[in-house]
Tab-separated table of N, CA and C in Angstrom:
chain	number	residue	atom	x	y	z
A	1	UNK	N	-112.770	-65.793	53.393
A	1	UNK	CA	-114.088	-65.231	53.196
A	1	UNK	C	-114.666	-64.733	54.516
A	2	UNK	N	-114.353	-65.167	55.709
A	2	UNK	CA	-114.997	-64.927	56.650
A	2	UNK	C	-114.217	-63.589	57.383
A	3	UNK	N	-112.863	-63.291	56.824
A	3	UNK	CA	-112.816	-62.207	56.912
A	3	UNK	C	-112.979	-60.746	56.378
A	4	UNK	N	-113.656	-61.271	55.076
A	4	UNK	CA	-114.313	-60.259	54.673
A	4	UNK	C	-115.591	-60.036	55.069
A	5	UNK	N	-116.536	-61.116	55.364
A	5	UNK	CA	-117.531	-60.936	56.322
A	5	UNK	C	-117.514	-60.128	56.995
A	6	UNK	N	-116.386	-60.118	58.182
A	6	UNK	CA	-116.272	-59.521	58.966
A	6	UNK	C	-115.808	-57.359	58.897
A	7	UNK	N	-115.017	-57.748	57.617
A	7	UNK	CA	-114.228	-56.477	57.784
A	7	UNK	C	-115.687	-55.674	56.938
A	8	UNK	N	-116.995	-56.185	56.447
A	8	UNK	CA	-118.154	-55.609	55.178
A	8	UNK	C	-118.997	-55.398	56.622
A	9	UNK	N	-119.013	-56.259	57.964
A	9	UNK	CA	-120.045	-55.933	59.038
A	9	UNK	C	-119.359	-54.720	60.003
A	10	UNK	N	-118.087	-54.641	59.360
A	10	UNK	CA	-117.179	-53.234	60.391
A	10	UNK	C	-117.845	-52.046	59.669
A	11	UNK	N	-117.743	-52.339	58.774
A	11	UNK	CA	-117.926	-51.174	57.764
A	11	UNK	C	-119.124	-50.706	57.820
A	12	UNK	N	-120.255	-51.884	57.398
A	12	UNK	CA	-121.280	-51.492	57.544
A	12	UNK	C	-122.029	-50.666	58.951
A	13	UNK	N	-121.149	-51.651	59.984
A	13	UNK	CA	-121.768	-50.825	61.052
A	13	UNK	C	-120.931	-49.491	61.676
A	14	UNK	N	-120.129	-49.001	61.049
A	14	UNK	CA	-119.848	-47.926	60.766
A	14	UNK	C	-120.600	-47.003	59.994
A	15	UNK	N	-121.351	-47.372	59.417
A	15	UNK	CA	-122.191	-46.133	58.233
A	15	UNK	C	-123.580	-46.678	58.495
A	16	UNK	N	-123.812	-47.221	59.438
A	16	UNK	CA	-125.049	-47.230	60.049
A	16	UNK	C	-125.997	-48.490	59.333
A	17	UNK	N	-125.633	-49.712	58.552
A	17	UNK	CA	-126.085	-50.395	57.879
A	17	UNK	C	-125.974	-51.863	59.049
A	18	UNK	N	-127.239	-52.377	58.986
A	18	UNK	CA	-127.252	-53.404	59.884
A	18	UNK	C	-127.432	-54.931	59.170
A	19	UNK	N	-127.051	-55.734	59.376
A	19	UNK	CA	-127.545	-57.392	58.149
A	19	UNK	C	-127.290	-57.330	57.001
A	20	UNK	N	-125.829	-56.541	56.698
A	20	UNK	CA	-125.462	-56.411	55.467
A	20	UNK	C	-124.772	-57.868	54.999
A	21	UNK	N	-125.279	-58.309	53.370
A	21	UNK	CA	-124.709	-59.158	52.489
A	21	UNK	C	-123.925	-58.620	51.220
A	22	UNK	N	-122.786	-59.335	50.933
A	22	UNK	CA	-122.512	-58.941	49.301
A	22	UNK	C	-122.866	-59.835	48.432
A	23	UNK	N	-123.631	-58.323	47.447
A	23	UNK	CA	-123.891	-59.342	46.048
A	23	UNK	C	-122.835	-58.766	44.919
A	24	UNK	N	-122.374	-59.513	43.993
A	24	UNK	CA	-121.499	-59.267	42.737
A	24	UNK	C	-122.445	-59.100	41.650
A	25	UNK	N	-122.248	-57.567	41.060
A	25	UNK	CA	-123.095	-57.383	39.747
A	25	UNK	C	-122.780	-57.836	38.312
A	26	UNK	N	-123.872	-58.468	37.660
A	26	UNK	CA	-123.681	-58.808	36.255
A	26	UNK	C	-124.308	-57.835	35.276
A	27	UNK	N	-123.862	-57.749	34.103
A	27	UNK	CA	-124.169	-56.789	33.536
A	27	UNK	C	-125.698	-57.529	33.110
A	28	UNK	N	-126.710	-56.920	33.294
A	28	UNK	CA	-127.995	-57.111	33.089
A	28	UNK	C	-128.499	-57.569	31.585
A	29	UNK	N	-129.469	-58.394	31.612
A	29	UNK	CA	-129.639	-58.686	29.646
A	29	UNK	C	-130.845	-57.990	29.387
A	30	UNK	N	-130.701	-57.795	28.359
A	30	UNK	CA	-131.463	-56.634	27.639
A	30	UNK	C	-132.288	-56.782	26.643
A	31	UNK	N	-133.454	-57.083	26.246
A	31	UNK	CA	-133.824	-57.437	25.167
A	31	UNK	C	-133.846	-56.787	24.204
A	32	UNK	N	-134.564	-57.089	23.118
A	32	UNK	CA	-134.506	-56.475	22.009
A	32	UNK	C	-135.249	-54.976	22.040
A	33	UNK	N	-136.478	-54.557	22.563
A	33	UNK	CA	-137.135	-53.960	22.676
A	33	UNK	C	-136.723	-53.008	23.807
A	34	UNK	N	-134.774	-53.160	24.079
A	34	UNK	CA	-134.701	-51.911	25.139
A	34	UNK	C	-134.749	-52.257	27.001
A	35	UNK	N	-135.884	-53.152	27.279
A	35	UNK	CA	-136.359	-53.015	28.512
A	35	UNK	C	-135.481	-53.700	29.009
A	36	UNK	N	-135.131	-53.937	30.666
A	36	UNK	CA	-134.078	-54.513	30.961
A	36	UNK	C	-134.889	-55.870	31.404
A	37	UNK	N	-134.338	-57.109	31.023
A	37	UNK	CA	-135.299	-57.743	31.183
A	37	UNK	C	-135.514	-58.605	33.131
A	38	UNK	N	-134.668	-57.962	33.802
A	38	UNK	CA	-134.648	-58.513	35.108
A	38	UNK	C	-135.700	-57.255	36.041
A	39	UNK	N	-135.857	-56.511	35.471
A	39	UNK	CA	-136.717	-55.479	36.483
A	39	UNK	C	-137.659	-54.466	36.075
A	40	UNK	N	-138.057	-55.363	34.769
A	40	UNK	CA	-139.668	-54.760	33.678
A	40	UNK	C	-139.508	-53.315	34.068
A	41	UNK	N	-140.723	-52.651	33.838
A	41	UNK	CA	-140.570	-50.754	33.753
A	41	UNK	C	-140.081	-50.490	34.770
A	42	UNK	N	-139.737	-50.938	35.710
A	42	UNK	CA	-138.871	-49.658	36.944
A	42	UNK	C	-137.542	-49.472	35.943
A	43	UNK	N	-136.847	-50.459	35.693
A	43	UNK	CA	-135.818	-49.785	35.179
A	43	UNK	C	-135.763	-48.810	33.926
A	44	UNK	N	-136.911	-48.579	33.352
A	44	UNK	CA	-136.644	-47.509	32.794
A	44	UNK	C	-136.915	-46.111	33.350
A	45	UNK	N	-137.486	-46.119	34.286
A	45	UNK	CA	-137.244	-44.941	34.756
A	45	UNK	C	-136.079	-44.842	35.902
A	46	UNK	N	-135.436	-46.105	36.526
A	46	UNK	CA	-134.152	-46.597	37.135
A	46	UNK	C	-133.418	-45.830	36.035
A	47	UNK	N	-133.254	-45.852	35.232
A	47	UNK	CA	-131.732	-45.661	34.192
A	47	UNK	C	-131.852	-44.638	34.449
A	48	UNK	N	-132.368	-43.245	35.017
A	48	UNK	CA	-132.445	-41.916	34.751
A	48	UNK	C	-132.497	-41.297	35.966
A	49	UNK	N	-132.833	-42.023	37.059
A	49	UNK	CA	-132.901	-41.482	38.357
A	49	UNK	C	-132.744	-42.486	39.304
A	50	UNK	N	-131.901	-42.325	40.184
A	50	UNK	CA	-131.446	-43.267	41.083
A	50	UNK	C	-132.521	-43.680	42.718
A	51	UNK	N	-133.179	-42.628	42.415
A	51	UNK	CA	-134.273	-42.105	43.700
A	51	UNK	C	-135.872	-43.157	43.019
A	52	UNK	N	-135.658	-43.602	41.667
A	52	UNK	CA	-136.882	-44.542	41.255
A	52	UNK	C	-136.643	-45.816	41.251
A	53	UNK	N	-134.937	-46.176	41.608
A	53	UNK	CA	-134.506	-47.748	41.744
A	53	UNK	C	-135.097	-48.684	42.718
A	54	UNK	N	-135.691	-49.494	42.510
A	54	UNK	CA	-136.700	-50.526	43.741
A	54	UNK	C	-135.558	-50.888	44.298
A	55	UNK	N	-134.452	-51.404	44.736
A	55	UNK	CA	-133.500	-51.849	45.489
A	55	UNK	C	-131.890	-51.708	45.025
A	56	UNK	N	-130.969	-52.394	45.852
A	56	UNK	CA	-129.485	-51.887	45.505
A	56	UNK	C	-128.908	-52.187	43.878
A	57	UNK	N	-129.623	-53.449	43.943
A	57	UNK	CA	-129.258	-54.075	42.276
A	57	UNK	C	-129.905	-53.665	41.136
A	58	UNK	N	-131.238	-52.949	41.677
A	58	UNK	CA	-131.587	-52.010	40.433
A	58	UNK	C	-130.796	-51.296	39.724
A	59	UNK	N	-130.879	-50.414	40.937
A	59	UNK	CA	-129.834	-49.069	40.993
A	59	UNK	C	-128.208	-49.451	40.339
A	60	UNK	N	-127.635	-50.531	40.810
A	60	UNK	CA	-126.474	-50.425	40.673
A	60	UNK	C	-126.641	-51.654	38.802
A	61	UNK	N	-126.989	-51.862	38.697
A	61	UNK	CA	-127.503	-52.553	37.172
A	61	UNK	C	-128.026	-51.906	36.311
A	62	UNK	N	-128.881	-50.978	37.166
A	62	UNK	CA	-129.442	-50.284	35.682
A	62	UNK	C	-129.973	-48.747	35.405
A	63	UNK	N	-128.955	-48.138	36.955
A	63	UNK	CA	-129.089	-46.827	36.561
A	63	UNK	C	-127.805	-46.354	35.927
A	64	UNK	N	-127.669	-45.465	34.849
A	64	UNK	CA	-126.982	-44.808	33.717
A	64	UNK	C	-126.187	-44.246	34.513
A	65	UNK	N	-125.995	-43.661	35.541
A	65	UNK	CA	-124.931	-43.473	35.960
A	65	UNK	C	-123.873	-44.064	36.735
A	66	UNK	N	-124.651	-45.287	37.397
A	66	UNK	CA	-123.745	-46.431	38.167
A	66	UNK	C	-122.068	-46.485	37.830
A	67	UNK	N	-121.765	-45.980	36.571
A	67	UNK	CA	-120.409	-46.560	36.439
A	67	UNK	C	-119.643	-45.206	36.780
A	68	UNK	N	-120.705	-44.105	36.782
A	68	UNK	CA	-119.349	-42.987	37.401
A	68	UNK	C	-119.163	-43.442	39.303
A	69	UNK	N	-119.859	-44.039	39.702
A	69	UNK	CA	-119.350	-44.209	40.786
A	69	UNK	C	-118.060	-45.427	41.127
A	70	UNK	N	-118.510	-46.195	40.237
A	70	UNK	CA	-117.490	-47.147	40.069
A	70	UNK	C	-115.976	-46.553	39.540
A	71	UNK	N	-116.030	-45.827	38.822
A	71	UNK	CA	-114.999	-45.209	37.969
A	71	UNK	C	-114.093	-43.997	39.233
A	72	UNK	N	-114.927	-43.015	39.421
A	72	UNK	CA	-114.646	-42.588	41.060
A	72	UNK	C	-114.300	-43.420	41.786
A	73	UNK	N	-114.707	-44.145	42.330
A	73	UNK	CA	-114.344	-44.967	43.380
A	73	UNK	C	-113.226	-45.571	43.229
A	74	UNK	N	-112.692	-46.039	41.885
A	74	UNK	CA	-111.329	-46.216	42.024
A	74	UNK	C	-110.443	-45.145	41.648
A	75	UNK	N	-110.645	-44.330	41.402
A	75	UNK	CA	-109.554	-42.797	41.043
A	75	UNK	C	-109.583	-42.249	42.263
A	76	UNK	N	-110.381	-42.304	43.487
A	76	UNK	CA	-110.214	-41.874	44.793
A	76	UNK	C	-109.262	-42.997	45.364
A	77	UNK	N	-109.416	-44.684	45.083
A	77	UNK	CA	-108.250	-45.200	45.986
A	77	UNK	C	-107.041	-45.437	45.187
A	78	UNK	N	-106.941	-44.782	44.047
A	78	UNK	CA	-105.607	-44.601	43.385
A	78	UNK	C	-104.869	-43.756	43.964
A	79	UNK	N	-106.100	-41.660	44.000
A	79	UNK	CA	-104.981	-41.401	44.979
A	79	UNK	C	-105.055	-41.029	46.125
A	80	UNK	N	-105.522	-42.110	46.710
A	80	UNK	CA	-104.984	-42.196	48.327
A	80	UNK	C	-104.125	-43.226	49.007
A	81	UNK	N	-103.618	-43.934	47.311
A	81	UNK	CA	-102.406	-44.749	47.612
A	81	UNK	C	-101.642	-43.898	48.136
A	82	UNK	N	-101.237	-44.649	49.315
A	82	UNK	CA	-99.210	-44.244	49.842
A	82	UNK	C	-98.387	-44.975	49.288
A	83	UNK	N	-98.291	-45.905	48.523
A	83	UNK	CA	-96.742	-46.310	48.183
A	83	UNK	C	-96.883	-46.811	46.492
A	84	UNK	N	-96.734	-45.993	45.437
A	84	UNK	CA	-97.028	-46.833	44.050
A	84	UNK	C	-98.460	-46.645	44.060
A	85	UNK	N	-98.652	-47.688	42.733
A	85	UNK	CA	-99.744	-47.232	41.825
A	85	UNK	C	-100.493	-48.238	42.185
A	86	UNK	N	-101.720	-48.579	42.629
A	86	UNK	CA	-102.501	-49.765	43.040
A	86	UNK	C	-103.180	-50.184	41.451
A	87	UNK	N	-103.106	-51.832	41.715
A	87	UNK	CA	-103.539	-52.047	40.395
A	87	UNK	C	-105.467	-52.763	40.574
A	88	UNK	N	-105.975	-52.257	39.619
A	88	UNK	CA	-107.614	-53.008	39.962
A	88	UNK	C	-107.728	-53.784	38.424
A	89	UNK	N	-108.597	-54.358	38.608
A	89	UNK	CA	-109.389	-55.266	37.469
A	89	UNK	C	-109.304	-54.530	36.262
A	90	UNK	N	-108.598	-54.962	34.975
A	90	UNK	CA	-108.861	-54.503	33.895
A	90	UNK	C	-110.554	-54.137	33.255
A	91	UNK	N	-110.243	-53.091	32.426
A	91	UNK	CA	-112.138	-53.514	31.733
A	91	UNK	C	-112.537	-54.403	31.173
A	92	UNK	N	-111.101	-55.270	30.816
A	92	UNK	CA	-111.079	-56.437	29.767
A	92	UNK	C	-112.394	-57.531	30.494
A	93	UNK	N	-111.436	-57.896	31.754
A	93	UNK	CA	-111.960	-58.608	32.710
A	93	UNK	C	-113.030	-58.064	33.783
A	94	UNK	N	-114.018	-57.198	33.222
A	94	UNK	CA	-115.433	-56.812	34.014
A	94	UNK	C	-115.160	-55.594	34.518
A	95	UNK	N	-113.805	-54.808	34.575
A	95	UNK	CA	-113.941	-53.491	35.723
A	95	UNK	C	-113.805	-54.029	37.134
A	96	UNK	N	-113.975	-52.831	37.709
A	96	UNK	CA	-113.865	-52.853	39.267
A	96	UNK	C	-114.717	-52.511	39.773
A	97	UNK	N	-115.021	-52.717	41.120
A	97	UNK	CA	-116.251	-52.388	42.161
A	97	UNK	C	-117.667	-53.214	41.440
A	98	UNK	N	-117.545	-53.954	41.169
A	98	UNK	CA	-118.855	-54.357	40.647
A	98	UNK	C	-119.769	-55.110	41.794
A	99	UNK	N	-118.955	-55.654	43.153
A	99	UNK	CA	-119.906	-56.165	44.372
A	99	UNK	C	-120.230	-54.918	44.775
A	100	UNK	N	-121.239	-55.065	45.470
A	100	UNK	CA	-122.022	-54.183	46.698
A	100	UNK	C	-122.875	-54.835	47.816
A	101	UNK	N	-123.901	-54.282	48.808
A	101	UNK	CA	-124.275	-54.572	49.437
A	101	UNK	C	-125.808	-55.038	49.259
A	102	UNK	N	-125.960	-55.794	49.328
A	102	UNK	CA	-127.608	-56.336	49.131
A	102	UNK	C	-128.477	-55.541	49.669
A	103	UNK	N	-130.056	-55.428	49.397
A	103	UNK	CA	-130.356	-54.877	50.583
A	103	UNK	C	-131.293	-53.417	49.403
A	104	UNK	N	-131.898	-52.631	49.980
A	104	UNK	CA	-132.905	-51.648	48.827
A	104	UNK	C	-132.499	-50.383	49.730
A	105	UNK	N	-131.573	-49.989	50.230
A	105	UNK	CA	-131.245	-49.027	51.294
A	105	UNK	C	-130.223	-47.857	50.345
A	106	UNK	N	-129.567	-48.243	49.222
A	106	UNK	CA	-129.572	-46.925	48.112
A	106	UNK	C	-130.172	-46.400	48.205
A	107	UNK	N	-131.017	-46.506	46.929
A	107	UNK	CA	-132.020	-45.690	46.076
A	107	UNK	C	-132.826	-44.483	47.607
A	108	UNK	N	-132.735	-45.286	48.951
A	108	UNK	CA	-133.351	-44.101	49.685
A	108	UNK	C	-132.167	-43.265	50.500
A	109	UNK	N	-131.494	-44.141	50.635
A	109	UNK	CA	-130.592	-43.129	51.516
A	109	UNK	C	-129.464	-42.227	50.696
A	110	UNK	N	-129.281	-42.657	49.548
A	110	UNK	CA	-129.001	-42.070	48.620
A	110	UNK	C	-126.863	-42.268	48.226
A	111	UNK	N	-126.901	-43.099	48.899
A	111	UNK	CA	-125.417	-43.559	48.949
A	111	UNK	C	-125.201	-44.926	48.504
A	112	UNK	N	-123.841	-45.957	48.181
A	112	UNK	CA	-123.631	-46.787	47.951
A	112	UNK	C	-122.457	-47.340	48.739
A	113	UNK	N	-122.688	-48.626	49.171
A	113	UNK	CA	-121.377	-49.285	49.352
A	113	UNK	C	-120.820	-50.093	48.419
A	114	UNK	N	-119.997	-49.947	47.708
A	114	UNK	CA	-119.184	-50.668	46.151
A	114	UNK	C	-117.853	-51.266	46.828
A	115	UNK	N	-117.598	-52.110	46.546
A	115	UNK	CA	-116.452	-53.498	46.857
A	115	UNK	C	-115.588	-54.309	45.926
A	116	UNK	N	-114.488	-53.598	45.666
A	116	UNK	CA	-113.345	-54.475	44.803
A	116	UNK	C	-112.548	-55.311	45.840
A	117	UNK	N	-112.899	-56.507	44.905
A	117	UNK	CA	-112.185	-57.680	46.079
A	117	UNK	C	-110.134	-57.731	45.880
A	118	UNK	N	-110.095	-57.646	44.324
A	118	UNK	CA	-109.261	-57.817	43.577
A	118	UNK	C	-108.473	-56.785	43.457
A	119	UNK	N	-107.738	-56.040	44.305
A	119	UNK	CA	-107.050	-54.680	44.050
A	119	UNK	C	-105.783	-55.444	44.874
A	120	UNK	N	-104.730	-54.474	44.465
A	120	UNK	CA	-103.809	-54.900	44.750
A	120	UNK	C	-103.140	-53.351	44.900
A	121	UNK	N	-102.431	-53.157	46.343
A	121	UNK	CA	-102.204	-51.877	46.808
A	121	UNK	C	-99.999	-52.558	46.990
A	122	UNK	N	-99.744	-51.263	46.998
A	122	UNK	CA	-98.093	-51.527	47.310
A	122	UNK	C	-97.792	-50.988	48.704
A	123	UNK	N	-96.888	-52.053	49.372
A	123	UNK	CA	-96.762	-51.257	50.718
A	123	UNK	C	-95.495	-50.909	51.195
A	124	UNK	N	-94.588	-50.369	52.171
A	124	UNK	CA	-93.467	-49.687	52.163
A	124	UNK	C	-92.608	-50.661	51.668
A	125	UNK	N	-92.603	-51.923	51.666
A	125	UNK	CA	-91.972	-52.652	51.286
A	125	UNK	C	-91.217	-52.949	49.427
A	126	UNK	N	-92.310	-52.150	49.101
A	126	UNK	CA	-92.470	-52.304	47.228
A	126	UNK	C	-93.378	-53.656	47.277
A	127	UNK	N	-93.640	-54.666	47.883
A	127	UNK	CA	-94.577	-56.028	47.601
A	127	UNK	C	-95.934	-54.923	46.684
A	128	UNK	N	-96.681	-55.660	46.394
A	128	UNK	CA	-97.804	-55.922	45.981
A	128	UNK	C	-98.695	-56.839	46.734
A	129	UNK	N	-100.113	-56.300	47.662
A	129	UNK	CA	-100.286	-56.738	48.500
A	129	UNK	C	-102.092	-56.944	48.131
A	130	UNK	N	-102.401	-58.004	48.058
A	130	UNK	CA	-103.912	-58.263	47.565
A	130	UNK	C	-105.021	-57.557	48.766
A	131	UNK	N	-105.686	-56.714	48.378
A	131	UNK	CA	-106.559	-56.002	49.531
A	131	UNK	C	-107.528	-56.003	48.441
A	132	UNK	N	-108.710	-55.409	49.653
A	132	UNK	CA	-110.068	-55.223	49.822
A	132	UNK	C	-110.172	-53.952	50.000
A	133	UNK	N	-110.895	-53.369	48.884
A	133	UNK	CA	-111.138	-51.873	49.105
A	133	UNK	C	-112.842	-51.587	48.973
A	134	UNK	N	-113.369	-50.888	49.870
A	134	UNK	CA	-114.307	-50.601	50.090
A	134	UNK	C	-114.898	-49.032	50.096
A	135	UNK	N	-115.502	-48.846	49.504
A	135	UNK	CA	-116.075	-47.195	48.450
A	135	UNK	C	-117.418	-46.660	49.351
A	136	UNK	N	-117.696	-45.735	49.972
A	136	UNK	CA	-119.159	-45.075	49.894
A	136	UNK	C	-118.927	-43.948	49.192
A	137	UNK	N	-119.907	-44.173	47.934
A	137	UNK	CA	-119.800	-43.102	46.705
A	137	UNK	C	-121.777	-42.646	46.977
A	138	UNK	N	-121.347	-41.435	47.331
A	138	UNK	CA	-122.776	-40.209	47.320
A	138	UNK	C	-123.523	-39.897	46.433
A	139	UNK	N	-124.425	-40.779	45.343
A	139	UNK	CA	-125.082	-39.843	44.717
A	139	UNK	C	-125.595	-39.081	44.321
A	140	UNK	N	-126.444	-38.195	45.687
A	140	UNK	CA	-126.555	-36.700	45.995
A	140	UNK	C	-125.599	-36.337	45.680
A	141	UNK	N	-124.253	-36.281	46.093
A	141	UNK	CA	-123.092	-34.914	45.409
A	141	UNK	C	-122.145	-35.758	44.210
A	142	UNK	N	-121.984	-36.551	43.887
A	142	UNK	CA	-121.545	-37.220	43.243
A	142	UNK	C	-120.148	-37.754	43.447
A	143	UNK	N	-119.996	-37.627	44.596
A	143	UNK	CA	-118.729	-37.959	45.197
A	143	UNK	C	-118.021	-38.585	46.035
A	144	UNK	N	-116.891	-39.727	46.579
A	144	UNK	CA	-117.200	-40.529	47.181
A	144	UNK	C	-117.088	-39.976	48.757
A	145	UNK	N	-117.545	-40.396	49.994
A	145	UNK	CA	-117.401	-40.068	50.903
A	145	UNK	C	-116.245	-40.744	51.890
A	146	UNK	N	-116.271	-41.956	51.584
A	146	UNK	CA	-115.301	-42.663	52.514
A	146	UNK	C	-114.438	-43.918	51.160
A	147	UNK	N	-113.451	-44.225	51.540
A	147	UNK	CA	-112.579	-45.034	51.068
A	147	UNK	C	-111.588	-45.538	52.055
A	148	UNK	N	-112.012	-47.459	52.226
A	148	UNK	CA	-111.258	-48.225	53.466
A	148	UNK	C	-110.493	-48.799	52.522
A	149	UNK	N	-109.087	-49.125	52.563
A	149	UNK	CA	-108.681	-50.443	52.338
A	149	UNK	C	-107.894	-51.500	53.089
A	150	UNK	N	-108.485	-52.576	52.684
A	150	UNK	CA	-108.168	-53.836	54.284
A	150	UNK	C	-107.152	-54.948	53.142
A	151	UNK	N	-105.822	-54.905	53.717
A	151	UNK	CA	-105.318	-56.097	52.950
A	151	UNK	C	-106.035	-57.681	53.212
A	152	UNK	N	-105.567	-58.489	52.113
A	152	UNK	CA	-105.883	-59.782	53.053
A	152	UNK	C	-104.633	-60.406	53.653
């Protein structure tokens, strides 16, 4: 763990993010009446615009588009595999990229840092090698900007 600490404070301070934490997203509960029940009316106007999310877990919980970045984000480190097909988290078992960075610095700067712990990349060897892949996906263009991956 403490080297992922470390390799999320490289990163971060690479893209200009300072006192970064990871949080792991749950899919949010919902009541009957629609509203999300962890972040009363922002999130309804959260689900529709990413620029009205009060912080990272808004945004990444309960804006409507959150999962194309997730979904991107791993079809960009699929192909920028070099050796074989990297395998990530089934949908069975939650999807992928669901950690990110704590912190309300989305919704303004308009980017994300998304974090699959659980990927598994192939290396010249043919092994299967458990890494850490790390996503900045742009919501201004909708596209990701950077893709690290750090074995463990």
């Amino acid at each position: 763990m403490a080297y992922l600490r470390t390799a999320i404070s490289a990163l971060a301070i690479s893209i200009g993010i300072c006192g970064a934490s990871l949080v792991h997203a749950e899919p949010s509960a919902v009541d009957p009446a629609g509203d999300a029940s962890s972040s009363g009316q922002n999130s309804a106007t959260c689900s529709e615009d990413w620029k009205a999310c009060k912080d990272n877990a808004d945004l990444m919980n309960n804006y409507s588009k959150a999962i194309d970045a997730r979904v991107t984000c791993q079809m960009e480190a699929e192909q920028g595999a070099k050796f074989g097909t990297p395998v990530f988290p089934s949908v069975w078992s939650g999807g992928s990229f669901h950690s990110f960075l704590n912190g309300s610095d989305y919704p303004k700067k308009g980017y994300a840092i998304l974090i699959e712990n659980n990927a598994q990349f192939q290396n010249q060897y043919g092994a299967m090698v458990h890494s850490t892949v790390f996503c900045k996906y742009n919501f201004k263009s909708g596209k990701v900007d950077e893709i690290h991956v750090e074995p463990h």
